[in-house]
């Protein structure tokens, strides 16, 4: 773990030297109580480690809320989780604009409301943290319409909540770097709209029966059937270790890709594809995020080359944050540890289609 934090610190120091100051950097006053080290003082392993523990403590509080009965599909729980995920990712990217602190502050505000009342409608406002631009008013309007559907929001609240946070992240990228950097997050928001609508179509809500004259039952309109399929590919069969290039794809893996594309096409009209890259925990969090993103991009590009071209296609790297192994000790010899962590090095492909 010392290697992890040393590499993280090195990445932070290099980034702080290489990147010029953005306009109006620094968190707003509401973010002062998050417990994070002020950005200019993140210069030691100890301080970086303390900040990661602060983020982990917020994650633990979310877990306890879920275990206490707040469902994962909850709009408020989903909003808190996605604000926290966004804060964690930008911390690893050494964002010093205040985005990390203000996103974490939004997550903590919702967590506190849910801890006080598990049925609280918290987080329904979505501030443009760190002076982010407002982009894609049409998507904001669609999310607003979905939020106004009352009890049906229980079926797709998380998709709406995370879509809104991704629109804020898109605005932050647009404000800091330009529209090109915002596009992946806009695509994620578009995918959130599609996913929410699909979840709404399959949402079953209790219907009140009026004590009136018995009438012949009317035929209910048939909701469109939505098919979802998730495929997991082991990256060790696709990429060389610590690489993200598919140009030398082994014949067996190329055949597997072709078979996968054929099966996906048989699902019907593909509405959305989401490719998520995962790594093991070896190396720094920042390095693993970039590697997992590059691998997700490569897999999505290869699927498109095989004729998979949905309306919404998103590639996302999550680094080491979602491991599947639980038994691999850091005391193992390096090669034994690499072998043990092999299941963590993977790419998942989530497809939504209408037959």
Short mmCIF file of C-alpha atoms in Angstrom, two decimals:
data_model
loop_
_atom_site.label_atom_id
_atom_site.label_comp_id
_atom_site.label_asym_id
_atom_site.label_seq_id
_atom_site.Cartn_x
_atom_site.Cartn_y
_atom_site.Cartn_z
CA UNK A 1 0.00 0.00 0.00
CA UNK A 2 2.98 2.33 0.61
CA UNK A 3 3.78 2.00 -3.08
CA UNK A 4 0.18 3.01 -3.93
CA UNK A 5 0.31 6.23 -1.92
CA UNK A 6 3.86 7.08 -3.04
CA UNK A 7 2.83 6.80 -6.67
CA UNK A 8 -0.35 8.76 -6.00
CA UNK A 9 1.68 11.53 -4.36
CA UNK A 10 4.11 11.57 -7.27
CA UNK A 11 1.20 11.94 -9.71
CA UNK A 12 -0.20 14.81 -7.66
CA UNK A 13 3.13 16.64 -7.55
CA UNK A 14 3.77 16.20 -11.28
CA UNK A 15 0.25 17.34 -12.14
CA UNK A 16 0.48 20.39 -9.92
CA UNK A 17 3.65 21.45 -11.72
CA UNK A 18 2.45 20.66 -15.23
CA UNK A 19 -1.02 22.14 -15.20
CA UNK A 20 -1.44 25.89 -15.19
CA UNK A 21 -3.91 27.50 -12.77
CA UNK A 22 -7.56 27.34 -13.81
CA UNK A 23 -9.83 30.34 -13.44
CA UNK A 24 -11.34 30.93 -9.99
CA UNK A 25 -9.75 27.86 -8.41
CA UNK A 26 -10.62 26.79 -4.89
CA UNK A 27 -13.68 25.38 -3.15
CA UNK A 28 -16.65 27.46 -2.09
CA UNK A 29 -17.36 28.15 1.59
CA UNK A 30 -19.88 25.27 1.85
CA UNK A 31 -17.11 22.72 1.26
CA UNK A 32 -14.98 23.67 4.26
CA UNK A 33 -16.32 20.96 6.58
CA UNK A 34 -15.64 17.90 4.43
CA UNK A 35 -12.48 16.94 6.31
CA UNK A 36 -10.31 16.94 3.18
CA UNK A 37 -6.86 18.46 3.26
CA UNK A 38 -6.76 21.83 1.45
CA UNK A 39 -5.45 21.20 -2.06
CA UNK A 40 -2.17 23.18 -1.68
CA UNK A 41 -1.28 21.06 1.36
CA UNK A 42 -1.70 17.63 -0.31
CA UNK A 43 2.03 17.13 -0.47
CA UNK A 44 2.69 14.05 1.68
CA UNK A 45 1.64 10.41 1.70
CA UNK A 46 0.12 10.92 5.15
CA UNK A 47 -2.21 13.67 3.99
CA UNK A 48 -3.24 11.82 0.84
CA UNK A 49 -3.91 8.70 2.91
CA UNK A 50 -6.04 10.73 5.35
CA UNK A 51 -8.10 12.14 2.48
CA UNK A 52 -8.72 8.69 1.02
CA UNK A 53 -9.87 7.53 4.46
CA UNK A 54 -12.28 10.49 4.56
CA UNK A 55 -13.75 9.41 1.22
CA UNK A 56 -13.92 5.80 2.42
CA UNK A 57 -15.79 6.87 5.57
CA UNK A 58 -18.48 8.53 3.42
CA UNK A 59 -18.75 5.29 1.42
CA UNK A 60 -19.19 3.30 4.63
CA UNK A 61 -22.04 5.60 5.72
CA UNK A 62 -23.78 4.99 2.38
CA UNK A 63 -23.38 1.25 2.82
CA UNK A 64 -24.94 1.42 6.28
CA UNK A 65 -27.90 3.39 4.92
CA UNK A 66 -28.50 0.72 2.30
CA UNK A 67 -28.19 -2.03 4.91
CA UNK A 68 -30.73 -0.13 7.04
CA UNK A 69 -33.30 -0.28 4.25
CA UNK A 70 -32.68 2.65 1.91
CA UNK A 71 -32.86 0.95 -1.53
CA UNK A 72 -30.11 1.25 -4.11
CA UNK A 73 -32.69 2.52 -6.63
CA UNK A 74 -33.45 5.48 -4.32
CA UNK A 75 -32.93 8.84 -5.99
CA UNK A 76 -31.36 10.33 -2.86
CA UNK A 77 -29.02 7.41 -2.11
CA UNK A 78 -28.00 7.29 -5.77
CA UNK A 79 -27.34 11.04 -5.80
CA UNK A 80 -25.12 10.80 -2.72
CA UNK A 81 -23.21 7.87 -4.24
CA UNK A 82 -22.63 9.58 -7.57
CA UNK A 83 -21.49 12.84 -5.97
CA UNK A 84 -19.03 10.76 -3.91
CA UNK A 85 -17.83 8.80 -6.97
CA UNK A 86 -17.28 12.05 -8.86
CA UNK A 87 -15.34 13.55 -5.95
CA UNK A 88 -13.15 10.44 -5.67
CA UNK A 89 -12.35 10.35 -9.39
CA UNK A 90 -11.42 14.03 -9.50
CA UNK A 91 -9.29 13.68 -6.38
CA UNK A 92 -7.27 11.01 -8.19
CA UNK A 93 -6.94 13.42 -11.13
CA UNK A 94 -5.57 16.13 -8.76
CA UNK A 95 -8.45 18.52 -9.46
CA UNK A 96 -7.74 21.70 -7.46
CA UNK A 97 -10.70 23.81 -8.57
CA UNK A 98 -12.87 23.01 -5.54
CA UNK A 99 -14.85 20.37 -7.45
CA UNK A 100 -13.69 17.57 -5.15
CA UNK A 101 -14.61 19.36 -1.94
CA UNK A 102 -17.95 20.70 -3.18
CA UNK A 103 -19.01 17.33 -4.64
CA UNK A 104 -18.13 15.59 -1.38
CA UNK A 105 -20.04 18.27 0.54
CA UNK A 106 -23.15 17.55 -1.56
CA UNK A 107 -22.81 13.82 -0.86
CA UNK A 108 -22.38 14.37 2.89
CA UNK A 109 -25.38 16.73 2.99
CA UNK A 110 -27.60 14.01 1.52
CA UNK A 111 -26.11 11.31 3.77
CA UNK A 112 -26.87 13.39 6.86
CA UNK A 113 -30.47 13.95 5.72
CA UNK A 114 -31.00 10.21 5.14
CA UNK A 115 -29.41 9.30 8.45
CA UNK A 116 -31.95 11.59 10.14
CA UNK A 117 -34.90 10.33 8.06
CA UNK A 118 -34.51 7.37 5.70
CA UNK A 119 -37.53 8.55 3.69
CA UNK A 120 -36.18 12.08 3.25
CA UNK A 121 -36.33 13.59 -0.24
CA UNK A 122 -32.75 14.82 -0.18
CA UNK A 123 -30.51 16.02 -2.98
CA UNK A 124 -33.25 17.06 -5.40
CA UNK A 125 -31.38 20.29 -6.07
CA UNK A 126 -28.31 19.85 -8.28
CA UNK A 127 -25.88 22.76 -7.91
CA UNK A 128 -23.27 23.47 -10.57
CA UNK A 129 -20.38 22.93 -8.17
CA UNK A 130 -17.02 24.66 -8.65
CA UNK A 131 -18.55 27.17 -11.05
CA UNK A 132 -19.28 24.49 -13.67
CA UNK A 133 -21.01 25.51 -16.89
CA UNK A 134 -24.62 24.48 -17.52
CA UNK A 135 -24.63 22.30 -20.64
CA UNK A 136 -27.42 20.50 -22.54
CA UNK A 137 -30.54 22.22 -21.24
CA UNK A 138 -32.58 19.61 -23.13
CA UNK A 139 -31.17 16.82 -20.95
CA UNK A 140 -31.76 18.84 -17.78
CA UNK A 141 -35.39 19.25 -18.87
CA UNK A 142 -35.80 15.52 -19.50
CA UNK A 143 -34.35 14.65 -16.11
CA UNK A 144 -36.73 17.18 -14.56
CA UNK A 145 -39.71 15.52 -16.24
CA UNK A 146 -38.61 12.10 -14.99
CA UNK A 147 -38.19 13.44 -11.44
CA UNK A 148 -41.76 14.78 -11.53
CA UNK A 149 -43.31 11.32 -12.00
CA UNK A 150 -44.04 10.82 -8.29
CA UNK A 151 -43.94 7.24 -7.02
CA UNK A 152 -42.54 5.92 -10.31
CA UNK A 153 -39.25 7.64 -9.44
CA UNK A 154 -38.65 4.75 -7.03
CA UNK A 155 -38.03 2.54 -10.07
CA UNK A 156 -35.44 4.69 -11.82
CA UNK A 157 -34.32 7.33 -9.30
CA UNK A 158 -30.67 6.29 -9.27
CA UNK A 159 -30.37 6.56 -13.06
CA UNK A 160 -31.81 10.08 -12.98
CA UNK A 161 -29.67 11.18 -10.02
CA UNK A 162 -26.42 9.94 -11.52
CA UNK A 163 -27.31 11.41 -14.90
CA UNK A 164 -27.67 14.84 -13.30
CA UNK A 165 -24.29 14.55 -11.56
CA UNK A 166 -22.69 13.56 -14.86
CA UNK A 167 -24.17 16.65 -16.50
CA UNK A 168 -22.54 18.75 -13.79
CA UNK A 169 -19.25 16.92 -14.43
CA UNK A 170 -19.65 17.63 -18.15
CA UNK A 171 -20.11 21.32 -17.36
CA UNK A 172 -17.00 21.27 -15.20
CA UNK A 173 -14.95 19.71 -18.01
CA UNK A 174 -16.36 22.25 -20.47
CA UNK A 175 -15.53 25.16 -18.15
CA UNK A 176 -12.01 23.92 -17.39
CA UNK A 177 -10.84 22.34 -20.64
CA UNK A 178 -13.45 22.66 -23.37
CA UNK A 179 -16.33 20.80 -24.96
CA UNK A 180 -14.25 17.87 -26.21
CA UNK A 181 -13.46 16.88 -22.62
CA UNK A 182 -17.15 17.21 -21.70
CA UNK A 183 -18.45 14.83 -24.38
CA UNK A 184 -17.89 11.50 -22.50
CA UNK A 185 -19.89 12.78 -19.52
CA UNK A 186 -22.66 14.07 -21.78
CA UNK A 187 -22.83 10.59 -23.32
CA UNK A 188 -23.16 9.09 -19.82
CA UNK A 189 -26.03 11.49 -19.10
CA UNK A 190 -27.73 10.51 -22.38
CA UNK A 191 -27.35 6.87 -21.42
CA UNK A 192 -28.94 7.71 -18.05
CA UNK A 193 -32.02 9.05 -19.86
CA UNK A 194 -32.30 5.84 -21.89
CA UNK A 195 -31.81 3.63 -18.85
CA UNK A 196 -34.37 5.59 -16.80
CA UNK A 197 -36.97 5.32 -19.56
CA UNK A 198 -36.36 1.59 -19.90
CA UNK A 199 -36.72 1.18 -16.13
CA UNK A 200 -39.89 3.29 -16.21
CA UNK A 201 -41.36 1.06 -18.93
CA UNK A 202 -40.85 -1.97 -16.70
CA UNK A 203 -41.94 -0.24 -13.49
CA UNK A 204 -44.82 -1.91 -11.66
CA UNK A 205 -46.73 0.37 -9.31
CA UNK A 206 -49.81 -0.54 -7.22
CA UNK A 207 -53.07 0.46 -8.89
CA UNK A 208 -56.01 1.63 -6.75
CA UNK A 209 -59.31 -0.16 -7.45
CA UNK A 210 -62.34 2.16 -7.42
CA UNK A 211 -65.48 0.77 -5.67
CA UNK A 212 -67.73 1.45 -8.66
CA UNK A 213 -69.71 -0.46 -11.25
CA UNK A 214 -67.80 -3.47 -12.48
CA UNK A 215 -66.60 -2.75 -16.01
CA UNK A 216 -64.97 -5.10 -18.49
CA UNK A 217 -61.23 -4.88 -18.09
CA UNK A 218 -59.58 -2.71 -20.70
CA UNK A 219 -56.57 -4.04 -22.44
CA UNK A 220 -53.54 -2.37 -20.94
CA UNK A 221 -51.02 -0.99 -23.40
CA UNK A 222 -48.09 -3.33 -23.65
CA UNK A 223 -44.87 -1.75 -22.49
CA UNK A 224 -41.94 -2.29 -24.81
CA UNK A 225 -39.80 -5.23 -23.79
CA UNK A 226 -36.28 -4.25 -22.91
CA UNK A 227 -33.45 -6.73 -22.96
CA UNK A 228 -30.27 -6.23 -20.98
CA UNK A 229 -27.12 -8.28 -21.20
CA UNK A 230 -23.83 -7.94 -19.34
CA UNK A 231 -20.70 -9.68 -20.55
CA UNK A 232 -17.41 -9.80 -18.66
CA UNK A 233 -14.12 -10.18 -20.55
CA UNK A 234 -10.84 -10.99 -18.81
CA UNK A 235 -8.39 -8.34 -19.96
CA UNK A 236 -5.43 -10.72 -19.62
CA UNK A 237 -6.77 -12.49 -22.73
CA UNK A 238 -7.03 -9.18 -24.64
CA UNK A 239 -4.16 -6.94 -23.54
CA UNK A 240 -0.57 -7.36 -22.52
CA UNK A 241 0.02 -6.60 -18.83
CA UNK A 242 -0.34 -2.84 -18.18
CA UNK A 243 -1.15 -2.22 -21.88
CA UNK A 244 -4.32 -1.01 -23.60
CA UNK A 245 -3.64 -1.79 -27.27
CA UNK A 246 -5.86 -4.23 -29.19
CA UNK A 247 -3.86 -4.04 -32.44
CA UNK A 248 -2.22 -7.44 -31.75
CA UNK A 249 -5.40 -9.20 -30.61
CA UNK A 250 -4.81 -12.98 -30.43
CA UNK A 251 -6.89 -14.99 -32.95
CA UNK A 252 -8.83 -16.76 -30.19
CA UNK A 253 -9.77 -13.41 -28.62
CA UNK A 254 -10.68 -11.92 -32.00
CA UNK A 255 -13.02 -14.88 -32.59
CA UNK A 256 -14.57 -14.37 -29.15
CA UNK A 257 -15.19 -10.69 -29.96
CA UNK A 258 -16.83 -11.58 -33.28
CA UNK A 259 -19.11 -14.12 -31.57
CA UNK A 260 -20.03 -11.55 -28.91
CA UNK A 261 -20.91 -8.94 -31.55
CA UNK A 262 -23.09 -11.48 -33.36
CA UNK A 263 -24.94 -12.38 -30.17
CA UNK A 264 -25.52 -8.73 -29.29
CA UNK A 265 -26.98 -8.02 -32.72
CA UNK A 266 -29.45 -10.87 -32.18
CA UNK A 267 -30.88 -9.00 -29.16
CA UNK A 268 -32.62 -6.53 -31.49
CA UNK A 269 -32.17 -2.78 -31.81
CA UNK A 270 -29.32 -1.87 -29.50
CA UNK A 271 -30.17 1.32 -27.62
CA UNK A 272 -27.14 1.72 -25.37
CA UNK A 273 -23.75 0.14 -24.73
CA UNK A 274 -21.68 0.87 -21.65
CA UNK A 275 -18.14 -0.51 -21.43
CA UNK A 276 -16.50 -0.39 -18.00
CA UNK A 277 -12.80 -1.05 -17.51
CA UNK A 278 -11.42 -2.47 -14.24
CA UNK A 279 -7.87 -3.04 -12.98
CA UNK A 280 -6.24 -4.74 -10.05
CA UNK A 281 -4.93 -2.70 -7.07
CA UNK A 282 -1.27 -2.82 -8.07
CA UNK A 283 0.11 0.69 -8.89
CA UNK A 284 -1.48 4.01 -8.01
CA UNK A 285 -5.18 4.85 -8.17
CA UNK A 286 -4.51 7.59 -10.75
CA UNK A 287 -2.53 5.21 -12.99
CA UNK A 288 -5.18 2.49 -12.75
CA UNK A 289 -7.98 4.94 -13.59
CA UNK A 290 -6.19 5.99 -16.78
CA UNK A 291 -5.36 2.39 -17.74
CA UNK A 292 -8.94 1.19 -17.18
CA UNK A 293 -10.30 4.13 -19.22
CA UNK A 294 -7.91 3.40 -22.09
CA UNK A 295 -8.93 -0.28 -22.10
CA UNK A 296 -12.63 0.58 -22.02
CA UNK A 297 -12.12 2.99 -24.95
CA UNK A 298 -10.27 0.30 -26.92
CA UNK A 299 -12.98 -2.33 -26.36
CA UNK A 300 -15.77 0.09 -27.33
CA UNK A 301 -13.90 1.10 -30.48
CA UNK A 302 -13.45 -2.56 -31.42
CA UNK A 303 -17.15 -3.30 -30.89
CA UNK A 304 -18.02 -0.37 -33.17
CA UNK A 305 -15.67 -1.77 -35.81
CA UNK A 306 -17.73 -4.99 -35.65
CA UNK A 307 -20.98 -3.14 -36.36
CA UNK A 308 -22.21 -2.37 -32.82
CA UNK A 309 -23.29 1.27 -33.18
CA UNK A 310 -26.00 2.15 -30.62
CA UNK A 311 -27.59 5.55 -30.07
CA UNK A 312 -25.63 5.86 -26.84
CA UNK A 313 -22.17 4.37 -26.36
CA UNK A 314 -20.09 5.10 -23.27
CA UNK A 315 -16.69 3.87 -22.14
CA UNK A 316 -15.79 4.38 -18.49
CA UNK A 317 -12.76 3.40 -16.45
CA UNK A 318 -13.20 2.81 -12.72
CA UNK A 319 -9.67 1.63 -11.96
CA UNK A 320 -9.28 -0.58 -8.91
CA UNK A 321 -12.45 0.60 -7.10
CA UNK A 322 -14.64 -2.45 -7.80
CA UNK A 323 -12.55 -5.59 -7.16
CA UNK A 324 -14.05 -9.07 -7.16
CA UNK A 325 -11.19 -10.76 -5.29
CA UNK A 326 -11.19 -10.84 -1.48
CA UNK A 327 -8.40 -13.22 -0.54
CA UNK A 328 -5.21 -11.88 -2.18
CA UNK A 329 -2.73 -10.80 0.48
CA UNK A 330 -0.23 -8.03 -0.26
CA UNK A 331 2.36 -10.28 1.41
CA UNK A 332 2.36 -12.64 -1.58
CA UNK A 333 5.37 -12.56 -3.92
CA UNK A 334 4.75 -10.05 -6.73
CA UNK A 335 4.02 -12.57 -9.49
CA UNK A 336 1.81 -14.62 -7.18
CA UNK A 337 -0.09 -11.45 -6.28
CA UNK A 338 -0.50 -10.54 -9.97
CA UNK A 339 -1.86 -14.02 -10.67
CA UNK A 340 -4.18 -13.91 -7.65
CA UNK A 341 -5.64 -10.54 -8.71
CA UNK A 342 -6.28 -11.69 -12.29
CA UNK A 343 -10.13 -11.70 -11.93
CA UNK A 344 -10.02 -8.00 -11.03
CA UNK A 345 -8.49 -7.15 -14.42
CA UNK A 346 -11.60 -7.19 -16.58
CA UNK A 347 -13.90 -5.25 -18.88
CA UNK A 348 -17.70 -5.45 -18.55
CA UNK A 349 -20.00 -4.70 -21.48
CA UNK A 350 -23.56 -3.70 -20.56
CA UNK A 351 -26.06 -3.67 -23.43
CA UNK A 352 -29.64 -2.40 -23.52
CA UNK A 353 -31.72 -3.47 -26.55
CA UNK A 354 -35.33 -3.57 -27.74
CA UNK A 355 -36.28 -6.75 -29.66
#
